[in-house]
XYZ file of C-alpha atoms in Angstrom:
582
model
C 18.029 -10.380 14.864
C 18.133 -9.091 18.411
C 15.222 -10.127 20.584
C 12.705 -7.332 21.066
C 11.216 -8.869 24.180
C 12.605 -10.062 27.467
C 11.665 -13.712 27.883
C 10.775 -13.247 31.543
C 8.348 -16.140 32.054
C 10.161 -19.500 32.326
C 6.852 -21.346 32.003
C 6.341 -20.058 28.476
C 8.023 -20.901 25.255
C 11.738 -20.255 24.864
C 12.383 -18.852 21.431
C 16.064 -19.719 21.310
C 15.417 -23.334 20.337
C 12.877 -22.629 17.617
C 14.777 -20.903 14.864
C 15.917 -21.939 11.449
C 14.394 -25.377 11.283
C 15.301 -26.451 14.799
C 13.867 -29.919 15.498
C 12.628 -28.942 18.934
C 9.348 -27.184 19.625
C 7.866 -26.365 23.009
C 4.238 -26.019 23.998
C 3.170 -22.364 24.197
C 1.218 -22.646 27.425
C 2.035 -22.257 31.061
C 3.609 -25.622 31.738
C 7.108 -26.517 32.823
C 6.921 -29.785 30.900
C 9.050 -29.581 27.805
C 7.708 -31.731 24.986
C 10.006 -32.477 22.050
C 8.284 -32.162 18.689
C 9.287 -33.374 15.267
C 8.228 -30.968 12.573
C 8.794 -30.965 8.834
C 7.856 -28.243 6.368
C 7.893 -30.703 3.489
C 5.696 -33.303 5.080
C 3.188 -32.197 7.686
C 4.213 -34.137 10.762
C 3.241 -33.113 14.270
C 4.212 -35.687 16.886
C 5.227 -35.937 20.483
C 7.272 -38.597 22.184
C 5.193 -38.291 25.321
C 1.661 -37.357 26.259
C 0.595 -35.920 29.563
C -2.591 -34.945 31.302
C -1.617 -31.300 31.002
C -1.253 -31.630 27.249
C -4.880 -32.662 26.820
C -3.832 -35.865 25.017
C -4.458 -39.389 26.145
C -1.417 -41.487 26.885
C -2.676 -43.921 24.268
C -2.862 -41.307 21.530
C -1.342 -42.622 18.322
C 0.979 -40.538 16.272
C -0.623 -39.094 13.148
C 1.294 -39.955 10.033
C 2.867 -37.200 8.017
C 0.711 -36.095 5.132
C 1.677 -34.696 1.767
C 0.840 -31.038 1.214
C -1.018 -31.671 -2.017
C -3.819 -33.589 -0.279
C -6.983 -32.259 1.361
C -6.525 -34.372 4.454
C -5.738 -32.332 7.527
C -3.745 -32.845 10.656
C -6.176 -31.540 13.275
C -3.348 -30.592 15.626
C -1.845 -28.403 12.919
C -5.242 -26.896 12.117
C -5.250 -25.426 15.617
C -2.476 -23.163 14.275
C -4.236 -22.268 10.997
C -4.473 -18.506 10.389
C -6.840 -17.576 7.529
C -5.539 -15.129 4.951
C -7.572 -12.532 3.050
C -6.554 -10.081 0.353
C -7.762 -6.491 0.141
C -9.307 -5.619 -3.205
C -8.351 -2.485 -5.119
C -9.573 0.784 -3.591
C -11.426 1.749 -6.745
C -12.877 -1.635 -7.689
C -16.235 0.192 -7.623
C -15.876 3.540 -9.397
C -17.074 6.930 -8.197
C -19.979 6.492 -10.609
C -20.997 3.345 -8.696
C -20.005 0.956 -11.461
C -18.091 -2.313 -11.305
C -15.665 -1.839 -14.153
C -13.458 -4.550 -15.626
C -15.553 -7.337 -14.130
C -13.946 -9.921 -16.408
C -10.441 -8.862 -15.417
C -11.432 -9.035 -11.752
C -12.816 -12.557 -12.230
C -9.526 -13.679 -13.753
C -7.573 -12.078 -10.911
C -9.746 -13.707 -8.241
C -9.564 -17.116 -9.895
C -5.791 -16.880 -9.958
C -5.773 -15.587 -6.385
C -7.820 -18.618 -5.361
C -4.954 -20.803 -6.591
C -2.898 -19.472 -3.683
C -5.524 -20.999 -1.335
C -6.396 -17.705 0.326
C -9.552 -17.805 2.413
C -11.213 -14.686 1.070
C -11.020 -11.007 0.223
C -11.735 -7.686 1.915
C -13.361 -4.678 0.243
C -14.185 -1.084 1.146
C -17.909 -0.357 0.862
C -17.669 3.386 0.305
C -20.289 5.631 1.920
C -19.347 8.322 -0.586
C -20.394 6.045 -3.464
C -23.466 4.263 -2.123
C -25.252 7.270 -0.546
C -23.841 9.922 -2.836
C -27.102 11.124 -4.414
C -28.938 12.104 -1.257
C -29.950 11.090 2.287
C -30.978 7.414 2.413
C -30.748 7.099 -1.386
C -28.658 3.946 -1.251
C -27.456 2.307 -4.454
C -26.128 -1.200 -3.805
C -26.285 -2.816 -7.265
C -22.578 -2.484 -8.108
C -21.549 -4.002 -4.784
C -24.030 -6.844 -5.248
C -22.433 -7.581 -8.616
C -19.021 -7.571 -6.958
C -20.123 -9.867 -4.147
C -21.621 -12.321 -6.643
C -18.251 -12.568 -8.401
C -16.482 -13.126 -5.076
C -19.007 -15.832 -4.189
C -18.647 -17.544 -7.575
C -14.894 -17.811 -6.988
C -15.431 -19.643 -3.692
C -14.048 -16.831 -1.548
C -15.274 -15.409 1.752
C -15.785 -11.677 2.174
C -14.827 -9.079 4.753
C -16.796 -5.854 4.183
C -15.584 -2.486 5.492
C -18.152 0.166 6.298
C -15.961 2.975 4.939
C -17.270 6.274 6.295
C -14.149 8.158 5.241
C -12.741 9.651 2.059
C -10.339 7.664 -0.067
C -7.358 9.825 -0.983
C -4.746 11.564 1.133
C -3.407 8.559 3.004
C -0.316 6.476 2.292
C -1.077 4.063 -0.539
C -4.247 5.805 -1.719
C -4.253 5.850 -5.530
C -7.866 6.927 -6.149
C -10.087 9.708 -4.849
C -13.521 8.910 -3.419
C -14.936 11.827 -1.388
C -17.643 11.797 1.265
C -21.246 11.981 -0.046
C -21.801 15.207 -1.993
C -24.744 16.307 0.134
C -22.685 15.844 3.318
C -19.897 17.973 1.892
C -22.471 20.684 1.121
C -23.327 20.835 4.816
C -19.624 21.490 5.385
C -19.659 24.379 2.923
C -21.811 26.382 5.332
C -20.581 24.749 8.544
C -16.921 23.695 8.167
C -16.744 22.791 11.850
C -18.227 19.393 11.029
C -14.692 18.466 9.946
C -11.604 17.867 12.069
C -9.574 21.067 12.454
C -5.989 21.747 13.523
C -4.828 24.756 15.523
C -4.160 26.730 12.325
C -7.790 26.336 11.317
C -7.167 23.928 8.436
C -10.138 21.612 7.862
C -9.695 17.949 7.045
C -12.518 16.642 4.852
C -11.407 13.019 5.079
C -14.131 12.207 7.586
C -16.570 13.900 9.941
C -15.336 15.096 13.307
C -16.392 12.948 16.246
C -17.731 16.190 17.717
C -20.822 15.909 15.484
C -21.620 12.299 16.409
C -24.766 13.389 18.239
C -25.613 16.691 16.549
C -28.584 16.756 14.136
C -26.815 18.731 11.435
C -27.403 16.433 8.467
C -30.964 17.042 7.323
C -32.358 16.000 10.657
C -29.906 13.200 11.420
C -26.793 12.986 13.542
C -23.562 11.509 12.204
C -24.074 8.329 14.235
C -27.615 7.997 12.883
C -26.268 8.276 9.332
C -23.726 5.528 10.010
C -26.427 3.366 11.628
C -28.882 3.801 8.745
C -26.166 2.969 6.220
C -25.316 -0.266 8.026
C -29.006 -1.168 8.348
C -29.489 -0.725 4.615
C -26.383 -2.824 3.968
C -27.721 -5.645 6.117
C -31.139 -5.546 4.445
C -29.734 -5.486 0.914
C -26.957 -8.020 1.508
C -28.885 -10.416 3.714
C -28.516 -13.295 1.238
C -24.731 -12.969 1.281
C -24.753 -12.820 5.081
C -27.108 -15.764 5.619
C -25.217 -17.917 3.089
C -21.936 -17.327 4.931
C -20.203 -15.368 2.165
C -19.918 -12.210 4.287
C -18.187 -13.265 7.480
C -16.819 -9.991 8.820
C -18.042 -6.395 9.093
C -15.246 -3.947 9.828
C -16.725 -0.676 11.066
C -14.977 2.504 9.941
C -14.252 4.773 12.902
C -12.119 7.532 11.433
C -9.514 8.393 8.790
C -8.463 5.378 6.708
C -11.245 3.572 8.574
C -9.140 3.578 11.748
C -10.018 4.545 15.299
C -7.870 7.692 15.475
C -7.771 11.393 14.722
C -6.455 12.440 11.260
C -3.260 13.749 12.811
C -0.968 12.827 9.932
C -2.426 13.495 6.486
C -0.383 13.964 3.344
C -2.897 16.419 1.884
C -2.189 18.677 4.876
C 1.549 18.559 4.172
C 2.561 15.804 6.600
C 5.668 13.785 5.719
C 6.964 10.728 7.583
C 8.147 10.795 10.364
C 6.493 14.049 11.417
C 4.792 14.074 14.825
C 1.458 15.223 13.371
C -0.954 17.710 14.926
C -3.857 17.578 17.357
C -7.234 17.762 15.594
C -9.608 19.239 18.162
C -9.960 22.889 17.200
C -13.396 22.849 15.564
C -15.918 24.913 17.522
C -17.721 21.883 18.913
C -14.668 20.151 20.403
C -13.265 23.481 21.566
C -16.538 24.216 23.387
C -16.575 20.732 24.917
C -13.036 21.169 26.247
C -13.765 24.616 27.664
C -16.776 23.212 29.489
C -14.700 20.385 30.937
C -11.922 22.614 32.268
C -14.510 24.945 33.845
C -16.116 21.938 35.497
C -12.843 20.970 37.224
C -12.061 24.557 38.227
C -9.367 25.401 35.645
C -11.034 27.744 33.133
C -7.592 29.168 32.328
C -6.483 25.914 30.652
C -6.558 26.179 26.875
C -6.134 23.734 24.023
C -2.423 23.182 23.258
C -0.670 25.977 21.404
C 2.875 24.630 21.837
C 2.559 21.196 20.206
C 4.391 22.148 17.015
C 3.445 21.441 13.418
C 2.961 18.331 11.301
C 6.623 17.703 10.482
C 8.287 18.775 13.714
C 10.290 16.455 15.934
C 9.208 16.055 19.580
C 12.190 17.858 21.093
C 11.454 20.967 19.023
C 8.105 21.507 20.749
C 7.170 22.684 24.213
C 4.440 20.087 24.557
C 6.429 16.934 23.695
C 9.873 17.923 25.014
C 11.054 14.808 26.823
C 12.195 16.105 30.216
C 9.839 19.007 30.909
C 7.178 19.001 28.199
C 3.580 20.014 28.832
C 2.535 16.376 28.416
C 4.144 15.704 31.827
C 2.216 18.469 33.613
C -1.252 18.299 35.156
C -2.717 20.427 32.389
C -1.189 18.249 29.676
C -2.346 15.088 31.387
C -5.893 16.391 31.581
C -5.914 17.378 27.916
C -4.537 14.039 26.723
C -7.026 12.159 28.896
C -9.888 14.208 27.457
C -8.623 13.860 23.881
C -8.214 10.075 24.052
C -11.469 9.657 25.997
C -13.466 11.428 23.269
C -12.002 9.018 20.725
C -12.851 5.983 22.814
C -16.436 7.158 23.378
C -16.756 7.722 19.634
C -15.666 4.174 18.855
C -17.836 2.733 21.599
C -20.999 4.444 20.396
C -20.602 3.506 16.734
C -19.680 -0.105 17.529
C -22.739 -0.300 19.760
C -24.924 0.810 16.841
C -23.202 -1.686 14.558
C -23.816 -4.414 17.096
C -27.537 -3.537 17.196
C -27.733 -3.704 13.399
C -25.977 -7.036 12.975
C -26.969 -8.785 16.206
C -28.073 -12.327 15.460
C -26.081 -12.525 12.208
C -23.433 -15.205 11.895
C -20.513 -12.867 11.395
C -17.862 -10.955 13.298
C -17.591 -7.235 13.955
C -14.146 -5.652 13.720
C -12.485 -2.265 14.110
C -9.026 -1.129 13.086
C -6.338 0.537 15.186
C -3.450 2.272 13.440
C 0.133 1.128 13.869
C 1.820 4.462 14.642
C 5.309 3.182 15.239
C 7.383 6.344 14.709
C 8.594 8.104 17.855
C 7.511 5.002 19.803
C 11.009 4.725 21.276
C 10.922 8.194 22.797
C 9.595 9.334 26.146
C 6.642 11.319 24.810
C 5.353 9.032 21.986
C 4.335 12.227 20.176
C 2.881 10.703 17.001
C 0.649 8.363 19.008
C -0.549 11.186 21.255
C -1.618 13.445 18.385
C -3.558 10.502 16.910
C -5.443 9.982 20.176
C -3.528 7.043 21.640
C -2.467 8.166 25.128
C 0.381 5.692 25.332
C 3.569 6.301 27.326
C 6.260 4.207 28.919
C 4.350 4.299 32.204
C 0.818 4.360 30.740
C -0.834 1.793 28.460
C -2.881 3.572 25.817
C -4.267 0.475 24.092
C -5.708 -1.601 26.930
C -8.809 0.590 27.170
C -9.373 0.209 23.410
C -9.202 -3.574 23.709
C -11.603 -3.483 26.671
C -14.010 -1.304 24.706
C -13.976 -3.723 21.778
C -14.618 -6.589 24.163
C -17.916 -4.915 25.111
C -19.118 -5.295 21.533
C -17.600 -8.714 20.723
C -15.383 -6.999 18.151
C -12.097 -8.111 16.627
C -9.174 -5.723 17.094
C -7.533 -5.309 13.701
C -4.001 -3.888 13.840
C -1.607 -2.716 11.149
C 2.156 -2.741 10.413
C 2.579 -6.455 11.057
C 5.266 -6.713 8.378
C 7.589 -4.089 9.822
C 10.863 -4.639 11.639
C 12.802 -2.075 13.628
C 15.924 -2.432 11.496
C 14.008 -1.382 8.373
C 13.070 2.016 9.792
C 15.210 5.172 9.592
C 17.082 5.782 12.814
C 15.849 9.374 13.052
C 12.219 8.171 13.377
C 12.898 6.355 16.667
C 10.483 3.663 15.465
C 9.499 0.553 17.353
C 7.031 -1.378 15.172
C 7.971 -4.737 16.699
C 7.438 -3.593 20.282
C 4.252 -1.749 19.300
C 2.762 -4.834 17.642
C 3.624 -6.915 20.678
C 2.038 -4.397 23.036
C -1.224 -4.037 21.138
C -1.709 -7.707 20.276
C -0.940 -8.682 23.868
C -3.596 -6.211 25.086
C -6.158 -7.902 22.883
C -5.256 -11.438 23.866
C -5.206 -10.588 27.565
C -8.729 -9.183 27.242
C -9.860 -12.417 25.646
C -10.796 -10.844 22.317
C -9.820 -11.934 18.828
C -6.965 -10.065 17.179
C -6.397 -9.695 13.435
C -3.906 -7.744 11.390
C -2.757 -6.180 8.142
C 0.461 -5.057 6.522
C 0.763 -1.277 6.356
C 2.713 -1.172 3.083
C 2.879 -3.597 0.129
C 5.509 -6.303 0.588
C 6.533 -9.126 -1.736
C 9.670 -10.355 0.021
C 10.299 -13.244 2.398
C 11.512 -10.957 5.211
C 8.198 -9.104 5.327
C 6.216 -12.331 5.111
C 8.278 -14.016 7.823
C 7.659 -11.103 10.187
C 3.909 -11.432 9.578
C 4.024 -15.183 10.238
C 5.904 -14.518 13.480
C 3.327 -11.989 14.675
C 0.455 -14.262 13.667
C 1.817 -17.029 15.926
C 4.219 -15.393 18.400
C 4.973 -18.679 20.161
C 5.097 -20.725 16.985
C 3.353 -24.032 16.316
C 1.896 -25.552 19.484
C -0.839 -27.884 20.690
C -3.614 -25.380 21.434
C -2.658 -22.857 18.761
C -2.434 -19.970 21.221
C -1.767 -17.167 20.944
C -2.861 -16.997 17.322
C -4.248 -14.192 15.186
C -7.846 -14.632 14.091
C -6.905 -13.671 10.560
C -4.600 -11.621 8.381
C -5.498 -9.338 5.459
C -2.851 -8.643 2.833
C -2.717 -5.216 1.176
C -3.529 -5.567 -1.676
C -4.595 -7.329 -4.881
C -2.574 -6.102 -7.866
C -0.992 -7.294 -11.099
C 2.354 -7.099 -9.346
C 1.228 -9.550 -6.655
C -0.039 -11.996 -9.266
C 3.153 -11.844 -11.353
C 6.139 -14.126 -10.847
C 8.111 -14.652 -8.733
C 5.894 -12.643 -6.348
C 2.904 -14.942 -6.659
C 4.871 -18.087 -5.862
C 6.336 -16.401 -2.785
C 2.843 -15.308 -1.749
C 1.518 -18.862 -2.134
C 4.294 -20.099 0.111
C 3.387 -17.410 2.646
C -0.285 -18.468 2.644
C 0.765 -22.095 3.157
C 2.843 -21.111 6.179
C -0.014 -19.059 7.635
C -2.183 -22.156 7.219
C 0.389 -24.100 9.265
C 1.361 -26.003 6.096
C -2.187 -27.261 5.657
C -4.331 -27.059 2.551
C -7.089 -24.455 2.426
C -9.772 -25.498 4.903
C -13.368 -24.698 3.965
C -14.655 -25.688 7.408
C -13.725 -22.900 9.864
C -15.018 -24.959 12.780
C -12.098 -27.314 12.296
C -9.663 -24.540 13.199
C -11.920 -23.080 15.917
C -13.323 -20.243 13.782
C -16.918 -21.389 13.616
C -19.250 -18.402 13.370
C -22.083 -18.047 15.869
C -24.892 -15.473 15.936
C -23.524 -12.118 17.071
C -24.508 -11.429 20.676
C -25.695 -8.091 22.012
C -23.062 -5.724 23.424
C -22.188 -5.962 27.107
C -23.639 -2.611 28.067
C -23.502 -3.476 31.774
C -19.745 -2.817 31.739
C -18.780 0.718 32.708
C -16.736 2.316 29.959
C -15.553 5.017 32.372
C -14.086 2.356 34.649
C -12.415 0.611 31.716
C -10.696 3.840 30.711
C -9.065 4.101 34.132
C -7.173 0.836 33.650
C -3.909 2.074 32.187
C -1.356 0.031 34.125
C 1.550 -1.087 31.975
C 1.964 -4.865 31.722
C 4.792 -6.601 29.900
C 3.724 -8.045 26.549
C 3.448 -11.775 26.063
C 6.633 -13.645 25.125
C 7.574 -13.526 21.442
C 9.958 -15.677 19.460
C 12.888 -13.952 17.824
C 12.022 -15.542 14.487
C 9.122 -17.592 13.206
C 9.484 -21.366 13.348
C 7.836 -21.656 9.897
C 9.928 -19.228 7.898
C 10.111 -19.009 4.133
C 13.697 -20.042 3.419
C 16.072 -18.243 1.049
C 15.444 -19.262 -2.575
C 12.571 -21.544 -1.486
C 10.003 -19.758 -3.655
C 12.385 -19.556 -6.608
C 13.082 -23.285 -6.451
C 9.365 -23.979 -6.194
C 8.721 -21.796 -9.240
C 11.430 -23.558 -11.253
C 10.073 -26.961 -10.240
C 6.514 -26.056 -11.225
C 7.700 -24.595 -14.518
C 9.661 -27.772 -15.272
C 6.706 -30.031 -14.472
C 4.353 -27.869 -16.516
C 6.661 -27.956 -19.533
C 7.194 -31.674 -19.145
C 3.451 -32.351 -19.156
């Protein structure tokens, strides 16, 4: 596989020596000292033939003996590279009627899932289910029943505050609308929903334009989100205080992601269409008109030449590579305004979430979408319509990472499983470079970074790409850079069937740096502390001005802990033989 990153820093790890079981590993920190490592995937062995002051090890440090994988004794140096793995539960695990159906089947699935040594599960907590009957009429009983089952299986829980509709996105197999009474407001005022230039309304989530408008029986959209989270905290306090709930991911848009609903299948979008801008409701239109009058350009209008959902960039006046509107002053102003509104939206809701959960021993998180198609073109059209103002000479993700830093939030990114060679050539996709750019932004800002796969995968190639992105420099002394966690989409009978389940177990073991499941997060530097208040003294306006492009961190060409060909099959045959023999 061709390297997708120039290894420009000689002080950092050189990926060429780390592939396919190479016996040499190099520390992934800025040091010119090369330390030979001996590493085995059969027996956990992590040793160095020399110790230096820069390595943080005493010269008298003894070599830890290799340990068998089927023990619960850990190599602390390997634990520094441990990446916890979670599995997303089914979208409709709680029905539209607010019922936990098939509880016994779910218990069996979770017990089997636990055999893979995953750390926990993630679940959507649907606004459209819990507050469906009326304002502040929250019904939490079904989710409490679900959380009790998760707890009984010894699993941790990541809860998503899902303020969007389920249905209409890739992979959605159920339909869960927004609360009925909210939709009724939209019947008389459809401008509460995102709108494209043709006037089509998208009822997947509320437009960010109504964040601070009291249109919902006396409350603003942000107040509704805040009250929902407050009720969740009050009703789930026992699960929070006992350490079962460790992560609150705050929904910020369609599919729970911080973006505009620029590509929606229910609107006719098909991959790899560029999508459409979603700022033509009367509130956003009025906001834009006020802004252009303020700067002395009342003649500037919202884009009318940006094409339709399934166009290619070159077919539009706005995204045409050499002389498109996006290169002009007017286009630059629009894109800055469009992306700024999105960032302010995320900032305000995360601030409210921080107020609600401050003092709780958990992490806040927010998800950014992996829009990899048209990434390798000049105009990055699909990213621009989604609200990510990212170009070759302008970083569109640094400001998002800086905003999340204000609220002590984890940046959760998608498409970790994807490789460039798997994408159709016509899409001009760059998922590998995109992942590297976004993850590097997060790590440079000193925030935690987590990830998900965008599409279901059961093969070693997909898993190996995830392992690579989780530890871009491979196994090393300080375990940096390292993802804070990975969530696999999603729990299904297919995942739990063979040979898929054996392959998945091998994947989890590799993510755990070949260590057994560790129930003490502090041992791999994931100890949870009370959530601190947001850093409101930082100027968001100033953060948004920092768009300078910086090369991503170095990345190996392949993971140093890959799942080998036929490894899972041989493991399955061995286990079957031993089971039959016993």
